[in-house]
Tab-separated table of C-alpha atoms in Angstrom:
chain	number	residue	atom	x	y	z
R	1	UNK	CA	58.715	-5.941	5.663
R	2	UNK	CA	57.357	-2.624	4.189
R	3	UNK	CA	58.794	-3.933	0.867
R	4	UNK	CA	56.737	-6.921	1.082
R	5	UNK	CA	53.340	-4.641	1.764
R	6	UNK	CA	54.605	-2.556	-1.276
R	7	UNK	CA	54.760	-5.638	-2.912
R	8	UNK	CA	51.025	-7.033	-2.113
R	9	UNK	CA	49.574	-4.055	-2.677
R	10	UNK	CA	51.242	-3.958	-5.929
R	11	UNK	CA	49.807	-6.937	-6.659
R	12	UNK	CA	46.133	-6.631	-6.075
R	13	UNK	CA	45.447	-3.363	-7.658
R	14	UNK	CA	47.416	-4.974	-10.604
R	15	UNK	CA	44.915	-7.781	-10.015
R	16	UNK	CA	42.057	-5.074	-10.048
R	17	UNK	CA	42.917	-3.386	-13.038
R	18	UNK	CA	43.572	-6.840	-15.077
R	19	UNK	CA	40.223	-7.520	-13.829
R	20	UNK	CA	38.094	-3.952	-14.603
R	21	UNK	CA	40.052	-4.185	-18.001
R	22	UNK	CA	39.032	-8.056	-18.578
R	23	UNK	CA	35.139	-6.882	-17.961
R	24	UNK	CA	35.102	-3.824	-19.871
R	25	UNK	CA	36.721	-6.185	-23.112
R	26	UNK	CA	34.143	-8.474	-22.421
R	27	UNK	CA	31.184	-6.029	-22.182
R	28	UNK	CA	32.198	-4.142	-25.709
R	29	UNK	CA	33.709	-6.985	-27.902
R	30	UNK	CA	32.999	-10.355	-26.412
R	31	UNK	CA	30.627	-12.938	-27.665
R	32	UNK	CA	27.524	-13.558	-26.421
R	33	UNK	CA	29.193	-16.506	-24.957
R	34	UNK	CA	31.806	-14.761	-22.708
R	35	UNK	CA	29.444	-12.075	-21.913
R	36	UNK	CA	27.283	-14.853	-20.540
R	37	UNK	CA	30.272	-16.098	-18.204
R	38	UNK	CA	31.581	-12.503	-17.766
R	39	UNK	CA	27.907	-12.448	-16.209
R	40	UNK	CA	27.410	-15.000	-13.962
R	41	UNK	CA	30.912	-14.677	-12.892
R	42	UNK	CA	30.175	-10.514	-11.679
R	43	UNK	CA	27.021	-12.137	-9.959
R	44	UNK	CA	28.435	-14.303	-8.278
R	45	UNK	CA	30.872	-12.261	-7.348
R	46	UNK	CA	28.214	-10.140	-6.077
R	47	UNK	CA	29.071	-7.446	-8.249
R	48	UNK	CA	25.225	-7.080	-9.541
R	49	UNK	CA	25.407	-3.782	-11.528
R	50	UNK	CA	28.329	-4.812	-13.764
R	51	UNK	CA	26.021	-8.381	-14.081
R	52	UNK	CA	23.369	-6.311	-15.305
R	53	UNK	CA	24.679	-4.635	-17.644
R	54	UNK	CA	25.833	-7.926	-19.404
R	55	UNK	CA	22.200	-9.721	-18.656
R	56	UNK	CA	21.177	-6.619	-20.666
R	57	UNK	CA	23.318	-6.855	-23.708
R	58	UNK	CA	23.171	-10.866	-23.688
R	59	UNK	CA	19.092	-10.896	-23.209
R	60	UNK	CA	18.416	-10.538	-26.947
R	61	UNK	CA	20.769	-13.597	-27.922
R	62	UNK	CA	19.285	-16.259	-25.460
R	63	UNK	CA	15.885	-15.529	-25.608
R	64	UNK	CA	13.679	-18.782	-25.920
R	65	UNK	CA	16.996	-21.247	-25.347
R	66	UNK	CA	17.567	-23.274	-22.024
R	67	UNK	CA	19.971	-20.362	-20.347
R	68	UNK	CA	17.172	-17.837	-20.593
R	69	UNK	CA	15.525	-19.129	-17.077
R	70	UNK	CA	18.755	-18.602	-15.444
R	71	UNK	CA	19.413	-15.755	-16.627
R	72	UNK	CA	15.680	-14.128	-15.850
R	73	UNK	CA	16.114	-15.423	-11.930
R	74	UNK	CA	19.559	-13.481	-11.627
R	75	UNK	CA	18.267	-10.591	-13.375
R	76	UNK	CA	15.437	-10.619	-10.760
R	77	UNK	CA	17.573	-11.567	-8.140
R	78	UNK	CA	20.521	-8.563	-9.269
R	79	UNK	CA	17.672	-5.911	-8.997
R	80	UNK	CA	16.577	-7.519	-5.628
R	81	UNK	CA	20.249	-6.977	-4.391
R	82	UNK	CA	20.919	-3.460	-5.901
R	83	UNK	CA	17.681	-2.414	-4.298
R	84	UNK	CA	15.782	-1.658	-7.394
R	85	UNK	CA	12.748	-3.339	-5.746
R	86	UNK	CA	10.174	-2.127	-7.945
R	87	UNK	CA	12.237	-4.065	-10.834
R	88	UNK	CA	12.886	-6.707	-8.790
R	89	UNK	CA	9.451	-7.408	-8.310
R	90	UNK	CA	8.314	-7.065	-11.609
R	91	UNK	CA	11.108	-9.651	-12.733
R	92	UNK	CA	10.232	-12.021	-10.254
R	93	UNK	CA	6.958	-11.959	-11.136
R	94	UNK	CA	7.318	-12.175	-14.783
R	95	UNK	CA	9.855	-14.933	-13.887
R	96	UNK	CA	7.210	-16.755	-12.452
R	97	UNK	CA	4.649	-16.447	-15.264
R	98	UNK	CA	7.487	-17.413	-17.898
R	99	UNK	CA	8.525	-20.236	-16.084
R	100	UNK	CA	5.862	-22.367	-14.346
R	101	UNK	CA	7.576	-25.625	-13.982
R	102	UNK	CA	10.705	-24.248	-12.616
R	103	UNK	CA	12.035	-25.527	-9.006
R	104	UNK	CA	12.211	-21.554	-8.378
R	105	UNK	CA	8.532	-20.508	-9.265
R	106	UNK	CA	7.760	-20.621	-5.468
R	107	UNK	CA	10.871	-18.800	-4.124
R	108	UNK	CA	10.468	-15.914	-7.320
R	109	UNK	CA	6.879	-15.788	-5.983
R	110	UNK	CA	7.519	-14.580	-2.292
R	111	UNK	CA	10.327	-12.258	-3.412
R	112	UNK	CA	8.187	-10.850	-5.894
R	113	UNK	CA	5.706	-10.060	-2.965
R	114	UNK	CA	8.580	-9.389	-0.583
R	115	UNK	CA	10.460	-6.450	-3.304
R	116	UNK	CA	6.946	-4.530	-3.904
R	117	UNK	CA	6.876	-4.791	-0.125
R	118	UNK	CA	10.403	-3.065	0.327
R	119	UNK	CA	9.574	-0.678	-2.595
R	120	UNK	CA	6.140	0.652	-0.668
R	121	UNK	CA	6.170	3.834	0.581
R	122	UNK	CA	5.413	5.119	4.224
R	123	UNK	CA	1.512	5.212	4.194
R	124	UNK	CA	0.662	8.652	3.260
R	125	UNK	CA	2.867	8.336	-0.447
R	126	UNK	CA	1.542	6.872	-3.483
R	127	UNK	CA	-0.037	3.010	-2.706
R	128	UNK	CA	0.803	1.748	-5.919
R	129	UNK	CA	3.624	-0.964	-4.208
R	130	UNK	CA	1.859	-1.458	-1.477
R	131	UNK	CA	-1.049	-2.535	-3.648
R	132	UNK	CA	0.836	-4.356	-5.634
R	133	UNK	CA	2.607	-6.428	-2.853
R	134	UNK	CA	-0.952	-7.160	-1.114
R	135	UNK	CA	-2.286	-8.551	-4.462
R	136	UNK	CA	1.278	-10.686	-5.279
R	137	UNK	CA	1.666	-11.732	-1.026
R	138	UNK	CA	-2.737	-12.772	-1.667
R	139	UNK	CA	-1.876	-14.942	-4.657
R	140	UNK	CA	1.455	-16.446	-2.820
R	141	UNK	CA	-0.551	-17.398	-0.118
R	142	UNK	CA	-3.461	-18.655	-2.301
R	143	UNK	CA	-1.395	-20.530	-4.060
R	144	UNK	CA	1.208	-22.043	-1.365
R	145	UNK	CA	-0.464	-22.750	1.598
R	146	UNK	CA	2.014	-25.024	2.784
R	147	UNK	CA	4.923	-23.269	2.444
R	148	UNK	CA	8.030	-22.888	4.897
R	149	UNK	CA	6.927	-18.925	3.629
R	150	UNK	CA	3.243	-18.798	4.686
R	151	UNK	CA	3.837	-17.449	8.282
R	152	UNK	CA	6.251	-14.827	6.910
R	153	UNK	CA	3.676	-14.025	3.974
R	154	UNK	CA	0.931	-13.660	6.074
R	155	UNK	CA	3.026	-11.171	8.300
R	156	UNK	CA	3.980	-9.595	6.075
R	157	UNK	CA	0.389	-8.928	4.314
R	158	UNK	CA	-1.044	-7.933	7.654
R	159	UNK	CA	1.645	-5.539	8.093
R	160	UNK	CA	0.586	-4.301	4.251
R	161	UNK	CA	-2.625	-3.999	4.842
R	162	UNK	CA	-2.212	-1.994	7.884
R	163	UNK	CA	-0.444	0.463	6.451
R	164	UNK	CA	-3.114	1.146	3.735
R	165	UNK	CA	-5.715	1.040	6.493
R	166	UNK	CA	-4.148	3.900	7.922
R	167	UNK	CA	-3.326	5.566	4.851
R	168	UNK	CA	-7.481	6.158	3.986
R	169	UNK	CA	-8.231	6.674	7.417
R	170	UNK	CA	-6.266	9.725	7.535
R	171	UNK	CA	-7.016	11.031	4.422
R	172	UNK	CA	-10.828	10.070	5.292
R	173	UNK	CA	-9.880	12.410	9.057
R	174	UNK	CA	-8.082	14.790	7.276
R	175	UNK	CA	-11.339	16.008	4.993
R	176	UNK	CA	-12.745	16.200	8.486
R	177	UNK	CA	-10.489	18.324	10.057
R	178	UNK	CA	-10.590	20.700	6.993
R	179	UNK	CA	-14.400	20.950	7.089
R	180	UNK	CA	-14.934	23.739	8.429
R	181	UNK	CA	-13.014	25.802	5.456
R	182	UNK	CA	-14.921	23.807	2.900
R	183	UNK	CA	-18.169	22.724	4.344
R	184	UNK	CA	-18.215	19.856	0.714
R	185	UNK	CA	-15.447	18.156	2.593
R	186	UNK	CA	-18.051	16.992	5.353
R	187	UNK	CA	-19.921	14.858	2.526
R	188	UNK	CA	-16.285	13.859	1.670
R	189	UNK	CA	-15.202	12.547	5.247
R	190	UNK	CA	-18.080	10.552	5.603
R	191	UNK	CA	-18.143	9.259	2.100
R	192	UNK	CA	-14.532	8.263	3.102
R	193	UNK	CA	-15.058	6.520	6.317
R	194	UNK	CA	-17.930	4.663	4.770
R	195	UNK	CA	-15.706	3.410	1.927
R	196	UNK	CA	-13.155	2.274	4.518
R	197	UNK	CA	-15.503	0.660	6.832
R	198	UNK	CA	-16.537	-1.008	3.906
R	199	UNK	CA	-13.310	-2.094	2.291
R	200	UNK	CA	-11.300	-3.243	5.457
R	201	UNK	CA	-14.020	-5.492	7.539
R	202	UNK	CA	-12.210	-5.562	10.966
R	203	UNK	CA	-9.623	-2.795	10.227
R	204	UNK	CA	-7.984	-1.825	13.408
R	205	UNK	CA	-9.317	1.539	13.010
R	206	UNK	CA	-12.930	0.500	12.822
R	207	UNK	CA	-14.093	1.703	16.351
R	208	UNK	CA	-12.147	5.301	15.751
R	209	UNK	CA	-13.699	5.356	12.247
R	210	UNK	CA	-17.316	5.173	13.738
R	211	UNK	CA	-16.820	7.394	15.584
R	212	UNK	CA	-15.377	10.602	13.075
R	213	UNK	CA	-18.145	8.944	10.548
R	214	UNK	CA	-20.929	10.073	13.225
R	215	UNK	CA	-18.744	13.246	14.342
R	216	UNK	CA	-18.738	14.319	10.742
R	217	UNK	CA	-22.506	13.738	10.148
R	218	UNK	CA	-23.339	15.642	13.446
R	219	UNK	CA	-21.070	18.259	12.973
R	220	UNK	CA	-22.567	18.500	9.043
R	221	UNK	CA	-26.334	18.897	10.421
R	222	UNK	CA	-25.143	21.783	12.394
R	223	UNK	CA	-24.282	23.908	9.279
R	224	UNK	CA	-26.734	22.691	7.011
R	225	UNK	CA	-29.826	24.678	5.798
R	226	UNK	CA	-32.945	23.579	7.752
R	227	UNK	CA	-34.661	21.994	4.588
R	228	UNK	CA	-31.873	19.476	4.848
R	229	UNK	CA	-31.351	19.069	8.205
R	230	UNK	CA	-33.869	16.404	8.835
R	231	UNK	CA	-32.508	13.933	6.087
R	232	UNK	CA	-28.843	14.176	7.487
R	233	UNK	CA	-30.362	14.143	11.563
R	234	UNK	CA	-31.430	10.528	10.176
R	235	UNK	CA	-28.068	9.606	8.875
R	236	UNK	CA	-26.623	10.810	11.752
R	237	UNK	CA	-28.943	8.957	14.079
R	238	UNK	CA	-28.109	5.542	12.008
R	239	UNK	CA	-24.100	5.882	12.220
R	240	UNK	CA	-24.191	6.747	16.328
R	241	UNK	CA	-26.532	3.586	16.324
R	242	UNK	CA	-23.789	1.289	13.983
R	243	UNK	CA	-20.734	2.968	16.723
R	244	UNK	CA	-23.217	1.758	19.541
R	245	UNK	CA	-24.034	-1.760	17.777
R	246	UNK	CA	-20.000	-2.437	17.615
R	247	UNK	CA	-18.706	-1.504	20.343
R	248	UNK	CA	-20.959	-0.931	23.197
R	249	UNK	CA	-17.946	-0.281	25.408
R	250	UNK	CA	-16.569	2.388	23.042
R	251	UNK	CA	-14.561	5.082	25.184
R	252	UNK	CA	-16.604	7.415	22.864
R	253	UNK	CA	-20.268	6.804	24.100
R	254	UNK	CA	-20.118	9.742	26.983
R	255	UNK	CA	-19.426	12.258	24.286
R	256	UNK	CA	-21.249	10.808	21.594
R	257	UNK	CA	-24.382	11.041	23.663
R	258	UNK	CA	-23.880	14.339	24.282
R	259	UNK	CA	-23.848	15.205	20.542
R	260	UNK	CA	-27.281	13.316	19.916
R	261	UNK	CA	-28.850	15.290	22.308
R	262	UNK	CA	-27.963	18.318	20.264
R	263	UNK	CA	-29.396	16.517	17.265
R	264	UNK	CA	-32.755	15.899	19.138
R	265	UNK	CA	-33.002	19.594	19.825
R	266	UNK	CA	-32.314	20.242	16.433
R	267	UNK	CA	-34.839	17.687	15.324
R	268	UNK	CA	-37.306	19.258	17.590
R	269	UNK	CA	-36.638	23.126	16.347
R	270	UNK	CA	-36.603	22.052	12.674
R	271	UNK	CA	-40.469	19.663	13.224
R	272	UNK	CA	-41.563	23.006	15.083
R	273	UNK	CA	-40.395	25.343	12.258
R	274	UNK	CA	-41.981	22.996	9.264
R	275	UNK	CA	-44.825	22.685	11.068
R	276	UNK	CA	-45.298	26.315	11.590
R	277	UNK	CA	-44.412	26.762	7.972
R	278	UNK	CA	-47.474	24.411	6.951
R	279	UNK	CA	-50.241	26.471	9.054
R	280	UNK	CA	-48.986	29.545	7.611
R	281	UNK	CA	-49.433	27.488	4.142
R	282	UNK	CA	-53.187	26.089	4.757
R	283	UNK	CA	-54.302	29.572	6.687
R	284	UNK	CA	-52.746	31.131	3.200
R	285	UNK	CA	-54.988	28.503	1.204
R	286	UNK	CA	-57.797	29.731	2.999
C-alpha cells in the first residue's frame, strides 16, 4: 500500500514538473501560436498570473485580428481574479470601448464598475476608485436599465456614494474641530459643509451637516473682530433658519436656540457700540 502512495505521488509531481517545464518552454521559445494556447489553457486552469504573462508577450502579435477580443476579456477578467482591481477595471472598461458589438460589452461594463468598487479605499483614503466606480456604475445604469444587474448596480452606487458622503463630511467636521488652533479653518468648515450640502442633495448627513454649518458660523462670530461681526451674525442667522426649514423636528433645535440667543446679544452689543462710535463721529464733525 505505502508503495502504491510512493508511487502516486511520484507521479504527480512528475506530472507538475512536465507541466512548469512545458510553460516555461512555451513562454521563452514558443510561437505566438502556442503561447496563445499555453494561455488560455493557464486561464482556464485558473492559473491567471502565468496567463498573464503570456497575454503580455502574445498582445503585440494579435492586435487588430479576431483573437484580440478574447484575449482583452481574459486579460480583464485575469486581473479581476488576481485582485489587481484597479487593472481590472481599466481593462474592462477599455474592453468595452474597443469592442461595442460584443455579446460581453454589458457584463465588461458592470465588472468594470464592480473592480473600481473593490479597489476603493475605506472613506478617509484617496477617492480616486471610488470616483471612478460612481462615474462607470452611473453610465452602467444609464445605459442598461433593464438589466438582470440594475438592482445590484444601484446598490452598489448607493453604497459608493455613501462612503464619499462621509468622507467630506468629516473632513468638512474635522476643520471644525481644529478651529480653535487656526481660527481660517472656521471659513474652511463652513465652506466645506456648504460644498457638501450642495453636491449630495439628500445625503444622509444633511440634517448633522446643518447643524456644524450653523455651529461653525456661530462659533466664528464669537472670535471675530466687531467690524465683522455683523456680516457673519447674518450668515449665521440664514444657516440656523435653512437647519429649521429642513428639519423642524431636528434633535438639535433646543441647543441651537440657545446659540442664537447669544448671537442676538451680540447683535445688540455690536448696533450699541457702532452706534456709539457714530455720535462720537458727528459730535467730532461738529
Amino acid at each position: 500500500m505505502q508503495k502504491i502512495k510512493n508511487l502516486a505521488c511520484l507521479f504527480v509531481l512528475s506530472l507538475l514538473l512536465f507541466s512548469c517545464g512545458e510553460y516555461q518552454k512555451v513562454l521563452n521559445k514558443g510561437t505566438a501560436e502556442e503561447q496563445y494556447k499555453m494561455a488560455v489553457k493557464m486561464y482556464e486552469s485558473q492559473k491567471y498570473g502565468k496567463a498573464l504573462r503570456l497575454f503580455e508577450k502574445i498582445t503585440p502579435v494579435y492586435r487588430g485580428k479576431p483573437q484580440m477580443e478574447r484575449i482583452s476579456f481574459m486579460i480583464a477578467q485575469s486581473n479581476f481574479n488576481e485582485k489587481s482591481y484597479t487593472l481590472a477595471g481599466y481593462y474592462f472598461n477599455r474592453f468595452t470601448n474597443n469592442y461595442p458589438s460584443s455579446s460581453k460589452k454589458e457584463e465588461a461594463a458592470f465588472l468594470s464598475a464592480y473592480s473600481y468598487k473593490l479597489a476603493s479605499p475605506r472613506f478617509s483614503l484617496d477617492p480616486t476608485d471610488t470616483n471612478k466606480a460612481l462615474e462607470s456604475f452611473q453610465s452602467f445604469i444609464n445605459t442598461y436599465p433593464e438589466s438582470d444587474k440594475i438592482e445590484e448596480a444601484n446598490k452598489h452606487y448607493k453604497e459608493l456614494r455613501y462612503k464619499l458622503e462621509k468622507k467630506y463630511f468629516e473632513i468638512a467636521k474635522t476643520y471644525y474641530t481644529t478651529a480653535d488652533y487656526d481660527l481660517r479653518n472656521y471659513k474652511a468648515a463652513i465652506q466645506a459643509f456648504d460644498n457638501l450640502l450642495e453636491d449630495f442633495l439628500g445625503s444622509s448627513f444633511k440634517e448633522e451637516a446643518l447643524y456644524y454649518r450653523f455651529k461653525a458660523a456661530h462659533d466664528f462670530v464669537l472670535k471675530s473682530t466687531t467690524r465683522r461681526k455683523i456680516d457673519r451674525i447674518k450668515d449665521a442667522k440664514e444657516a440656523h433658519e435653512k437647519l429649521v426649514r429642513n428639519f423642524p423636528k431636528s434633535t438639535y433645535l433646543e441647543e441651537t436656540q440657545k446659540m442664537m440667543e447669544t448671537l442676538q446679544e451680540e447683535q445688540q452689543k455690536v448696533e450699541t457700540l457702532i452706534a456709539r462710535q457714530k455720535q462720537i463721529e458727528d459730535i467730532q464733525k461738529k
